[in-house]
Short mmCIF file of C-alpha atoms in Angstrom, two decimals:
data_model
loop_
_atom_site.label_atom_id
_atom_site.label_comp_id
_atom_site.label_asym_id
_atom_site.label_seq_id
_atom_site.Cartn_x
_atom_site.Cartn_y
_atom_site.Cartn_z
CA MET A 1 13.92 -7.54 -37.38
CA LEU A 2 12.51 -4.10 -39.22
CA VAL A 3 14.93 -3.36 -42.56
CA ARG A 4 16.26 -0.37 -40.69
CA HIS A 5 17.64 -2.62 -38.20
CA HIS A 6 19.99 -4.23 -40.69
CA HIS A 7 21.69 -0.98 -41.66
CA PRO A 8 24.56 -0.05 -40.42
CA ILE A 9 24.64 3.43 -38.27
CA ALA A 10 26.75 5.81 -36.83
CA ALA A 11 26.73 8.44 -34.19
CA ILE A 12 28.21 10.94 -32.21
CA ALA A 13 27.85 9.43 -28.68
CA THR A 14 28.88 11.92 -26.43
CA ALA A 15 26.65 14.98 -25.27
CA PRO A 16 26.34 18.10 -27.34
CA GLY A 17 28.60 20.84 -26.46
CA ARG A 18 32.70 21.32 -25.89
CA GLY A 19 34.78 18.60 -23.83
CA ALA A 20 38.18 17.51 -23.82
CA VAL A 21 36.85 14.31 -25.39
CA GLY A 22 34.45 13.12 -28.04
CA ILE A 23 33.43 9.83 -29.16
CA VAL A 24 32.03 8.82 -32.72
CA ARG A 25 30.50 5.34 -32.43
CA ILE A 26 29.53 2.82 -35.94
CA SER A 27 27.85 -0.15 -35.92
CA GLY A 28 27.00 -2.93 -38.57
CA LYS A 29 28.70 -6.01 -40.20
CA ASP A 30 32.27 -5.99 -41.65
CA MET A 31 33.82 -2.99 -40.78
CA ALA A 32 37.39 -3.41 -42.54
CA PRO A 33 36.61 -1.44 -45.53
CA LEU A 34 35.33 1.75 -43.02
CA ILE A 35 38.48 0.87 -40.79
CA ALA A 36 40.82 1.19 -43.75
CA ALA A 37 39.78 4.26 -45.09
CA VAL A 38 39.68 6.39 -41.74
CA CYS A 39 42.38 4.96 -39.74
CA GLY A 40 44.21 4.18 -42.77
CA ARG A 41 45.48 0.80 -41.63
CA GLU A 42 44.17 -2.29 -39.90
CA LEU A 43 43.27 -2.25 -36.32
CA LEU A 44 43.74 -5.08 -33.41
CA PRO A 45 40.33 -6.08 -31.51
CA ARG A 46 39.94 -4.61 -28.61
CA GLN A 47 43.18 -2.30 -28.62
CA ALA A 48 43.33 1.31 -28.83
CA SER A 49 45.88 2.92 -31.41
CA TYR A 50 46.66 6.58 -31.53
CA LEU A 51 46.22 7.70 -34.80
CA PRO A 52 45.17 10.56 -37.45
CA PHE A 53 41.58 10.57 -38.66
CA ARG A 54 41.99 11.81 -42.38
CA ASP A 55 39.12 13.13 -44.68
CA GLY A 56 38.65 12.39 -48.29
CA GLN A 57 41.19 14.59 -49.47
CA GLY A 58 43.81 13.07 -47.42
CA GLN A 59 43.92 16.06 -44.79
CA VAL A 60 43.96 15.11 -41.16
CA ILE A 61 40.90 16.26 -39.46
CA ASP A 62 41.99 15.40 -35.74
CA GLN A 63 44.60 12.56 -34.17
CA GLY A 64 43.04 10.42 -31.31
CA LEU A 65 42.16 7.00 -30.39
CA ALA A 66 40.42 4.05 -32.57
CA ILE A 67 38.97 0.83 -30.99
CA HIS A 68 37.59 -2.38 -33.19
CA PHE A 69 35.51 -4.29 -31.38
CA PRO A 70 34.34 -7.23 -33.80
CA ALA A 71 30.92 -9.13 -33.10
CA PRO A 72 29.55 -10.56 -31.32
CA HIS A 73 31.69 -9.07 -28.52
CA SER A 74 30.66 -5.30 -28.72
CA TYR A 75 28.16 -3.66 -27.01
CA THR A 76 25.31 -3.77 -29.89
CA GLY A 77 26.78 -7.46 -30.52
CA GLU A 78 27.84 -6.05 -34.31
CA ASP A 79 31.14 -5.20 -35.30
CA VAL A 80 31.56 -1.89 -33.74
CA LEU A 81 34.29 1.43 -34.63
CA GLU A 82 34.64 3.70 -31.64
CA LEU A 83 36.81 7.12 -32.73
CA GLN A 84 38.00 9.02 -29.95
CA ALA A 85 38.65 12.23 -30.53
CA HIS A 86 38.87 16.11 -29.41
CA GLY A 87 35.41 17.08 -28.10
CA GLY A 88 34.69 19.95 -30.36
CA PRO A 89 31.53 19.98 -32.01
CA VAL A 90 32.96 20.79 -35.26
CA VAL A 91 35.87 18.23 -35.18
CA LEU A 92 33.00 15.52 -34.42
CA GLN A 93 30.53 16.71 -37.30
CA LEU A 94 33.46 16.50 -39.74
CA LEU A 95 34.52 13.10 -38.21
CA LEU A 96 31.08 11.65 -38.42
CA ALA A 97 30.47 13.08 -42.07
CA ARG A 98 33.64 11.50 -43.09
CA CYS A 99 32.36 8.20 -41.95
CA LEU A 100 29.25 8.33 -43.73
CA GLU A 101 31.66 9.55 -46.98
CA ALA A 102 33.65 6.68 -46.72
CA GLY A 103 31.02 3.97 -46.04
CA ALA A 104 28.99 5.41 -48.77
CA ALA A 105 31.89 5.06 -51.22
CA LEU A 106 32.22 2.82 -54.06
CA ASN A 107 34.02 -0.57 -53.86
CA PRO A 108 35.71 -1.00 -57.45
CA ALA A 109 35.69 -4.23 -57.55
CA THR A 110 32.03 -4.87 -57.09
CA GLY A 111 30.83 -1.21 -57.60
CA GLN A 112 28.90 -1.47 -54.38
CA ALA A 113 29.05 1.07 -51.64
CA TRP A 114 31.93 -0.06 -48.69
CA LEU A 115 29.29 -0.15 -46.15
CA PRO A 116 25.99 0.00 -47.93
CA GLY A 117 23.15 1.80 -46.21
CA LEU A 118 25.46 3.67 -43.14
CA ARG A 119 23.33 6.03 -41.78
CA VAL A 120 23.01 8.32 -39.17
CA ALA A 121 21.29 6.70 -35.77
CA GLN A 122 18.50 7.06 -34.52
CA PRO A 123 17.78 7.92 -30.64
CA GLY A 124 18.88 4.80 -28.69
CA GLU A 125 19.41 2.77 -32.06
CA PHE A 126 22.87 1.40 -30.35
CA THR A 127 21.00 -0.19 -27.64
CA GLU A 128 18.06 -1.14 -29.53
CA ARG A 129 20.42 -3.38 -31.40
CA ALA A 130 22.09 -4.71 -27.97
CA PHE A 131 18.71 -6.01 -27.46
CA LEU A 132 17.55 -7.48 -30.74
CA ASN A 133 20.79 -9.15 -30.67
CA ASP A 134 20.69 -11.02 -27.06
CA LYS A 135 23.46 -9.04 -25.39
CA ILE A 136 20.55 -7.13 -22.84
CA ASP A 137 16.79 -7.70 -22.20
CA LEU A 138 14.46 -4.92 -22.18
CA ALA A 139 14.70 -4.24 -18.42
CA GLN A 140 18.50 -3.82 -18.80
CA ALA A 141 17.73 -1.80 -21.80
CA GLU A 142 15.38 0.94 -19.84
CA ALA A 143 18.10 0.68 -17.21
CA ILE A 144 20.86 2.33 -19.15
CA ALA A 145 18.38 4.85 -19.80
CA ASP A 146 17.88 5.44 -16.22
CA LEU A 147 21.62 5.55 -15.19
CA ILE A 148 22.08 8.27 -17.60
CA ASP A 149 19.04 9.87 -16.18
CA ALA A 150 19.48 9.32 -12.54
CA SER A 151 19.31 12.80 -10.42
CA THR A 152 20.48 11.12 -7.12
CA GLU A 153 23.30 8.36 -6.12
CA ILE A 154 20.53 6.03 -5.00
CA ALA A 155 18.86 6.01 -8.23
CA ALA A 156 21.86 5.79 -9.87
CA ARG A 157 22.88 2.61 -7.81
CA SER A 158 19.86 1.52 -8.51
CA ALA A 159 19.74 1.69 -11.99
CA ALA A 160 23.32 0.31 -12.34
CA ARG A 161 21.46 -2.75 -10.36
CA SER A 162 18.91 -3.10 -13.07
CA MET A 163 21.36 -2.72 -15.65
CA SER A 164 23.88 -5.52 -14.23
CA GLY A 165 20.89 -7.85 -14.85
CA GLU A 166 19.21 -8.21 -10.66
CA PHE A 167 16.00 -7.25 -11.81
CA SER A 168 15.88 -9.55 -15.08
CA GLN A 169 17.17 -12.47 -12.84
CA ALA A 170 14.71 -12.12 -9.89
CA VAL A 171 11.77 -11.84 -13.02
CA ASN A 172 13.41 -14.86 -14.61
CA THR A 173 13.37 -16.99 -11.52
CA LEU A 174 9.76 -16.06 -10.97
CA LEU A 175 9.19 -17.26 -14.46
CA GLU A 176 10.84 -20.66 -14.02
CA GLN A 177 8.87 -21.34 -10.97
CA LEU A 178 5.67 -19.95 -12.67
CA ILE A 179 6.17 -22.46 -15.47
CA HIS A 180 7.00 -25.18 -13.05
CA LEU A 181 3.74 -24.88 -11.72
CA ARG A 182 1.89 -24.50 -14.93
CA MET A 183 3.65 -27.99 -16.28
CA LEU A 184 2.07 -29.55 -13.62
CA VAL A 185 -1.66 -28.59 -14.07
CA GLU A 186 -0.91 -29.16 -17.94
CA ALA A 187 0.04 -32.73 -17.07
CA THR A 188 -3.15 -32.86 -15.08
CA LEU A 189 -4.80 -31.77 -18.29
CA ASP A 190 -3.31 -33.99 -20.52
CA PHE A 191 -3.91 -37.24 -18.33
CA PRO A 192 -7.17 -36.63 -16.86
CA GLU A 193 -7.76 -40.70 -16.45
CA GLU A 194 -4.48 -41.03 -14.29
CA ASP A 195 -5.52 -41.86 -10.52
CA ILE A 196 -2.75 -40.03 -9.13
CA ASP A 197 -3.24 -36.57 -8.05
CA PHE A 198 -0.52 -34.56 -9.57
CA LEU A 199 -1.42 -31.19 -7.86
CA GLN A 200 -1.82 -32.31 -4.72
CA GLN A 201 1.29 -34.59 -4.55
CA ALA A 202 3.28 -32.08 -6.02
CA ASP A 203 1.73 -29.64 -3.47
CA ALA A 204 0.54 -26.85 -6.24
CA GLU A 205 -1.23 -24.91 -3.80
CA GLY A 206 2.11 -24.51 -1.39
CA GLN A 207 4.51 -23.67 -4.61
CA LEU A 208 1.71 -20.88 -5.61
CA LEU A 209 1.73 -19.27 -2.26
CA ARG A 210 5.55 -19.65 -2.20
CA LEU A 211 5.46 -17.50 -5.38
CA GLN A 212 3.17 -15.29 -4.36
CA GLY A 213 5.30 -14.65 -1.42
CA THR A 214 8.42 -13.98 -3.89
CA LEU A 215 6.29 -11.67 -6.22
CA ALA A 216 5.42 -9.58 -3.15
CA SER A 217 9.03 -9.23 -2.44
CA VAL A 218 9.83 -7.69 -6.01
CA MET A 219 6.89 -5.78 -6.49
CA GLN A 220 8.03 -4.06 -3.19
CA ARG A 221 11.47 -3.55 -4.44
CA ALA A 222 10.40 -2.67 -7.97
CA THR A 223 8.00 0.19 -6.38
CA GLN A 224 10.73 1.73 -4.22
CA GLY A 225 12.80 1.69 -7.46
CA ALA A 226 9.80 3.32 -9.81
CA ILE A 227 9.89 6.14 -6.94
CA LEU A 228 13.45 7.06 -6.95
CA ARG A 229 13.36 7.03 -11.11
CA GLU A 230 10.13 8.85 -11.32
CA GLY A 231 10.69 11.20 -8.08
CA ILE A 232 7.64 12.71 -6.29
CA LYS A 233 5.78 16.12 -7.04
CA VAL A 234 5.44 17.89 -4.11
CA VAL A 235 3.01 21.17 -4.16
CA ILE A 236 2.49 23.90 -1.41
CA ALA A 237 -0.65 25.47 -1.39
CA GLY A 238 -2.04 27.65 1.14
CA GLN A 239 -3.32 30.96 1.39
CA PRO A 240 -1.21 34.40 0.47
CA ASN A 241 1.76 34.82 3.10
CA ALA A 242 1.71 31.68 5.17
CA GLY A 243 5.14 31.05 4.30
CA LYS A 244 4.93 28.78 1.45
CA SER A 245 8.29 30.32 -0.25
CA SER A 246 10.32 30.36 2.68
CA LEU A 247 9.04 26.46 3.10
CA LEU A 248 10.39 26.09 -0.54
CA ASN A 249 13.83 27.58 0.53
CA ALA A 250 13.77 25.56 4.01
CA LEU A 251 13.25 22.59 2.15
CA ALA A 252 16.16 22.98 -0.65
CA GLY A 253 18.55 24.90 1.57
CA ALA A 254 18.62 27.85 -0.71
CA GLU A 255 16.97 31.12 -1.35
CA LEU A 256 14.99 29.92 -4.46
CA ALA A 257 11.77 32.18 -4.12
CA ILE A 258 11.35 35.52 -3.22
CA VAL A 259 10.53 36.15 0.35
CA THR A 260 8.48 39.42 1.51
CA PRO A 261 5.91 40.45 4.16
CA ILE A 262 3.58 41.34 1.43
CA ALA A 263 0.27 38.80 0.71
CA GLY A 264 0.63 37.79 -3.31
CA THR A 265 4.33 37.91 -3.85
CA THR A 266 4.60 34.79 -5.67
CA ARG A 267 2.41 35.04 -8.61
CA ASP A 268 3.62 31.92 -10.63
CA LYS A 269 4.82 28.31 -9.61
CA VAL A 270 8.68 27.79 -8.67
CA SER A 271 9.59 24.55 -9.25
CA GLN A 272 12.79 23.08 -7.98
CA LEU A 273 14.13 19.60 -7.74
CA ILE A 274 15.48 18.39 -4.37
CA GLN A 275 16.14 15.33 -2.47
CA ILE A 276 15.47 13.71 0.39
CA GLU A 277 17.26 10.36 1.38
CA GLY A 278 18.23 9.70 -2.17
CA VAL A 279 14.47 10.40 -3.17
CA PRO A 280 13.99 13.24 -5.71
CA LEU A 281 11.38 15.53 -5.11
CA HIS A 282 9.92 18.16 -7.47
CA VAL A 283 8.83 20.87 -5.03
CA VAL A 284 6.48 23.27 -6.69
CA ASP A 285 5.88 26.72 -4.43
CA THR A 286 2.10 28.18 -6.18
CA ALA A 287 0.80 31.61 -5.76
CA GLY A 288 -1.40 32.10 -2.40
CA LEU A 289 -5.51 30.91 -3.23
CA ARG A 290 -7.63 33.43 -2.79
CA GLU A 291 -10.07 35.12 -4.44
CA ALA A 292 -7.46 37.15 -7.05
CA LEU A 293 -7.41 40.62 -7.04
CA ASP A 294 -6.25 41.39 -10.91
CA GLU A 295 -5.75 39.71 -14.04
CA VAL A 296 -1.94 38.34 -13.48
CA GLU A 297 -2.70 37.19 -10.21
CA LYS A 298 -5.57 35.05 -11.32
CA ILE A 299 -3.63 33.22 -13.97
CA GLY A 300 -1.15 32.33 -11.27
CA VAL A 301 -4.23 30.71 -8.69
CA GLU A 302 -5.09 28.81 -11.64
CA ARG A 303 -1.99 27.53 -12.45
CA ALA A 304 -1.76 26.72 -9.16
CA TRP A 305 -4.79 24.65 -8.70
CA ALA A 306 -3.48 22.85 -11.63
CA GLU A 307 -0.35 21.91 -10.24
CA ILE A 308 -1.84 20.64 -7.21
CA GLU A 309 -4.32 18.26 -8.97
CA SER A 310 -1.24 16.62 -10.57
CA ALA A 311 0.72 16.37 -7.19
CA ASP A 312 1.89 13.18 -5.33
CA ALA A 313 1.75 15.27 -2.20
CA VAL A 314 0.16 18.59 -1.33
CA LEU A 315 1.79 20.47 1.72
CA PHE A 316 -1.22 22.61 2.96
CA LEU A 317 0.31 25.48 5.23
CA HIS A 318 -1.49 27.10 7.70
CA ASP A 319 -0.04 30.64 9.65
CA LEU A 320 -0.48 30.11 13.14
CA THR A 321 0.15 33.47 13.60
CA ARG A 322 -3.28 33.93 12.43
CA THR A 323 -5.18 31.80 14.34
CA GLN A 324 -3.12 32.64 17.60
CA THR A 325 -6.07 34.67 19.23
CA GLY A 326 -8.42 31.22 19.67
CA GLY A 327 -10.90 32.95 16.58
CA HIS A 328 -11.70 35.93 19.10
CA THR A 329 -10.79 38.49 16.15
CA GLN A 330 -12.37 39.04 12.91
CA VAL A 331 -9.17 38.45 10.98
CA ALA A 332 -8.53 34.80 12.96
CA ILE A 333 -12.31 34.04 12.15
CA ASN A 334 -11.90 35.06 8.21
CA TYR A 335 -8.70 33.20 8.16
CA ILE A 336 -10.00 30.03 9.43
CA ALA A 337 -13.14 29.89 7.89
CA ASP A 338 -10.77 30.67 4.20
CA ASP A 339 -8.61 27.66 5.70
CA ALA A 340 -11.29 25.18 6.02
CA ARG A 341 -13.04 26.02 2.12
CA LEU A 342 -9.97 25.34 0.85
CA ALA A 343 -9.23 21.90 2.85
CA LYS A 344 -12.91 21.17 1.43
CA THR A 345 -11.97 22.14 -2.45
CA LEU A 346 -8.80 19.95 -1.65
CA THR A 347 -10.48 17.24 -0.97
CA GLU A 348 -13.20 17.37 -3.60
CA LYS A 349 -10.41 18.44 -6.36
CA LEU A 350 -7.87 15.98 -5.49
CA PRO A 351 -7.42 11.97 -6.61
CA LYS A 352 -7.89 9.95 -3.36
CA ASN A 353 -4.64 8.44 -3.58
CA THR A 354 -3.19 11.73 -2.88
CA ALA A 355 -1.32 12.43 0.23
CA VAL A 356 -2.37 16.02 2.07
CA ILE A 357 0.01 16.92 4.90
CA ASP A 358 -1.38 19.51 6.92
CA VAL A 359 1.61 21.76 7.75
CA TRP A 360 1.33 24.81 10.56
CA ASN A 361 4.09 27.13 10.12
CA LYS A 362 5.21 29.97 12.28
CA ALA A 363 5.59 28.07 15.52
CA ASP A 364 8.37 30.50 16.88
CA LEU A 365 6.05 33.28 16.47
CA VAL A 366 2.68 32.14 18.61
CA ARG A 367 2.27 31.20 22.17
CA PRO A 368 2.86 27.63 23.68
CA GLU A 369 -1.21 27.00 24.18
CA VAL A 370 -1.51 27.67 20.10
CA LEU A 371 0.75 25.03 19.84
CA GLN A 372 -0.92 22.43 21.97
CA ALA A 373 -4.23 23.48 20.19
CA VAL A 374 -2.92 22.15 17.21
CA SER A 375 -4.17 18.74 16.43
CA GLY A 376 -2.91 16.72 13.46
CA GLY A 377 -0.36 17.64 10.82
CA VAL A 378 3.06 18.68 11.58
CA LEU A 379 4.37 21.83 13.62
CA ILE A 380 7.25 24.15 11.79
CA SER A 381 9.15 27.03 11.58
CA ALA A 382 10.51 27.29 7.94
CA LYS A 383 12.40 30.67 9.46
CA THR A 384 14.13 28.59 12.02
CA GLY A 385 14.14 24.78 10.46
CA THR A 386 12.23 23.54 13.51
CA GLY A 387 10.03 20.30 12.47
CA MET A 388 11.50 20.54 9.34
CA PRO A 389 13.15 16.88 9.50
CA ALA A 390 9.75 15.15 10.46
CA LEU A 391 7.99 16.90 7.57
CA ARG A 392 10.59 15.56 5.40
CA GLN A 393 10.34 11.62 6.60
CA GLN A 394 6.52 12.17 6.97
CA LEU A 395 6.57 13.45 3.05
CA LEU A 396 8.42 10.20 2.49
CA GLN A 397 6.06 7.59 4.60
CA LEU A 398 2.95 8.85 3.05
CA VAL A 399 4.35 8.01 -0.82
CA GLY A 400 5.33 4.61 0.08
CA TRP A 401 9.08 5.16 0.47
CA GLN A 402 11.20 2.61 2.62
CA ALA A 403 14.86 3.33 3.37
CA ALA A 404 16.20 0.43 1.97
CA PRO A 405 18.38 1.28 -1.08
CA GLU A 406 20.58 -1.73 -1.06
CA GLY A 407 17.83 -3.94 -2.17
CA VAL A 408 16.41 -1.74 -4.58
CA PHE A 409 16.31 -1.61 -8.39
CA MET A 410 15.14 0.75 -10.84
CA ALA A 411 11.89 -0.04 -12.28
CA ARG A 412 9.39 1.93 -14.57
CA GLU A 413 5.50 2.11 -14.36
CA ARG A 414 5.12 -0.46 -17.37
CA HIS A 415 6.92 -3.11 -14.81
CA LEU A 416 4.55 -1.98 -11.79
CA ARG A 417 1.29 -2.89 -14.28
CA ALA A 418 2.97 -5.71 -15.75
CA LEU A 419 3.84 -7.15 -11.74
CA GLN A 420 0.28 -6.33 -10.59
CA GLN A 421 -1.57 -8.02 -13.60
CA VAL A 422 0.75 -10.86 -12.61
CA ALA A 423 -0.50 -10.72 -8.90
CA GLN A 424 -3.93 -10.40 -9.91
CA GLN A 425 -3.73 -13.81 -12.19
CA MET A 426 -2.23 -15.66 -9.25
CA ALA A 427 -5.14 -14.63 -6.94
CA LYS A 428 -7.27 -15.92 -9.57
CA ALA A 429 -5.12 -19.27 -9.88
CA ALA A 430 -5.12 -19.48 -6.11
CA ALA A 431 -9.16 -19.23 -5.90
CA GLN A 432 -9.50 -22.00 -8.24
CA LEU A 433 -7.31 -24.07 -6.48
CA GLN A 434 -8.87 -23.72 -3.11
CA VAL A 435 -12.49 -25.48 -4.44
CA ALA A 436 -12.98 -29.05 -4.42
CA ARG A 437 -12.81 -29.43 -8.00
CA PRO A 438 -10.70 -26.81 -9.55
CA ALA A 439 -11.46 -25.64 -13.25
CA LEU A 440 -7.75 -26.93 -14.66
CA ASP A 441 -8.30 -25.57 -17.38
CA LEU A 442 -9.27 -21.89 -16.01
CA LEU A 443 -6.28 -22.36 -13.80
CA ALA A 444 -3.83 -23.23 -16.68
CA GLU A 445 -4.89 -20.02 -18.09
CA ASP A 446 -3.89 -17.83 -15.25
CA LEU A 447 -0.76 -19.18 -15.19
CA ARG A 448 -0.33 -18.94 -18.69
CA GLN A 449 -1.75 -15.10 -18.75
CA ALA A 450 0.55 -14.52 -15.33
CA GLN A 451 4.12 -15.99 -17.33
CA LEU A 452 2.98 -13.61 -20.65
CA GLN A 453 3.00 -10.81 -18.36
CA LEU A 454 6.32 -11.63 -16.62
CA SER A 455 7.57 -11.98 -19.69
CA GLN A 456 7.11 -8.70 -21.23
CA ILE A 457 9.38 -7.06 -18.25
CA THR A 458 12.38 -8.36 -19.85
CA GLY A 459 11.03 -8.27 -23.37
CA ALA A 460 10.81 -12.05 -24.17
CA PHE A 461 7.03 -10.88 -25.58
CA SER A 462 7.06 -7.53 -27.00
CA SER A 463 5.78 -5.59 -29.82
CA ASP A 464 7.58 -3.34 -32.34
CA ASP A 465 5.27 -0.38 -30.63
CA LEU A 466 6.29 -0.74 -27.16
CA LEU A 467 10.38 -1.10 -28.36
CA GLY A 468 9.89 2.40 -30.32
CA GLU A 469 8.34 3.92 -27.48
CA ILE A 470 11.09 2.52 -25.04
CA PHE A 471 14.02 3.37 -27.35
CA SER A 472 12.97 6.92 -28.87
CA ARG A 473 13.69 8.18 -25.30
CA PHE A 474 17.19 7.51 -25.52
CA CYS A 475 19.83 9.97 -26.32
CA ILE A 476 21.25 9.53 -29.92
CA GLY A 477 24.45 7.66 -29.96
CA LYS A 478 23.10 5.35 -27.07
#
């Protein structure tokens, strides 16, 4: 632990602003002097006591509930005091200041502060203490932040599943099986003179195959959880007046963007968070892609391309009303040619793994033969809602979502990277077992590396830099 981890900490644990109730939380060792100073008496463990909170001059700041959680039976594993008062910002700041003042007051008997080093907590420091004191592992700690940040019901339930330890349990089960297999390999290395082929008798190849199957299942559930956590960035692109803003409104179910018959109405991006089957979608409506007519539109088009290049999926919108002549008028010819040029530019600029869906809009305004001539993509009418369910389903399929929310646990990009590296190490180990005389030292190293990557998910092996990065993203007081 770093030196700061030994200091007692205090913070307002509720969100900024006015509320019915606010909480000030303190964590450290031997909280009795602070409890006596702020509460005026001792507190029974884990029992709420209604009493006045007084400042240093004995004046009442507020009246509320005080609860003492003695170590190790607390959130952080240390002594914890929670003061529940009325949720006004000034009241809570006065209460926090009183706690800091009481902690710094000198004990007449020793000349030392009652609670030496008491300070305001950094973001996520209470949860970091819980991790360092083995109350939770790193994956559970991250799930707490994900539960707070969840934007859909399914995301919240998946985060709660990870917080309760389901993801960690799946990882630890893999670890146990992997360690057992590694033990067999190490035994074979330690006793090469033995006639018994340990690996063959123990079915090492079969064990590894089963391990790979279990890993694939965990990766699938974690991938779904990462989609729930991060959401999907969907950018609507196309020529001016193709109905991009109408499509945004149709997806969101609300009038978010201005819609007019005038080409170039949208000159800057319009973003909205929506959900499909509980999956969060960050939908971005962009300016129409064409040769800009003025400086403002030029900036809008440049921003549109920047959004497109960072998208997980692009809805490339086409206006069917400008193609229904079958290409026999100059307007249709020009529009189709511009669409082809945009499609080529999209192919050149987008990463290969970015999904592009051709969306043919205004299906309610064209003749049946025009609809029959369309090949590929999704036919819709943003105005009437025709084709919208099919478009939503295709979006989910393209980004890899599978409707199995009950088995999903929340996961992060670092978890997926670790699992992918485990899969690579297991594949190398499997290749070693396929040869007539496997290089057992290389096989043992592959299994060791796989074990190390799995351990990093739950924090059994983690650097201070990684911990700092993770917990700095928490809110203060959590």
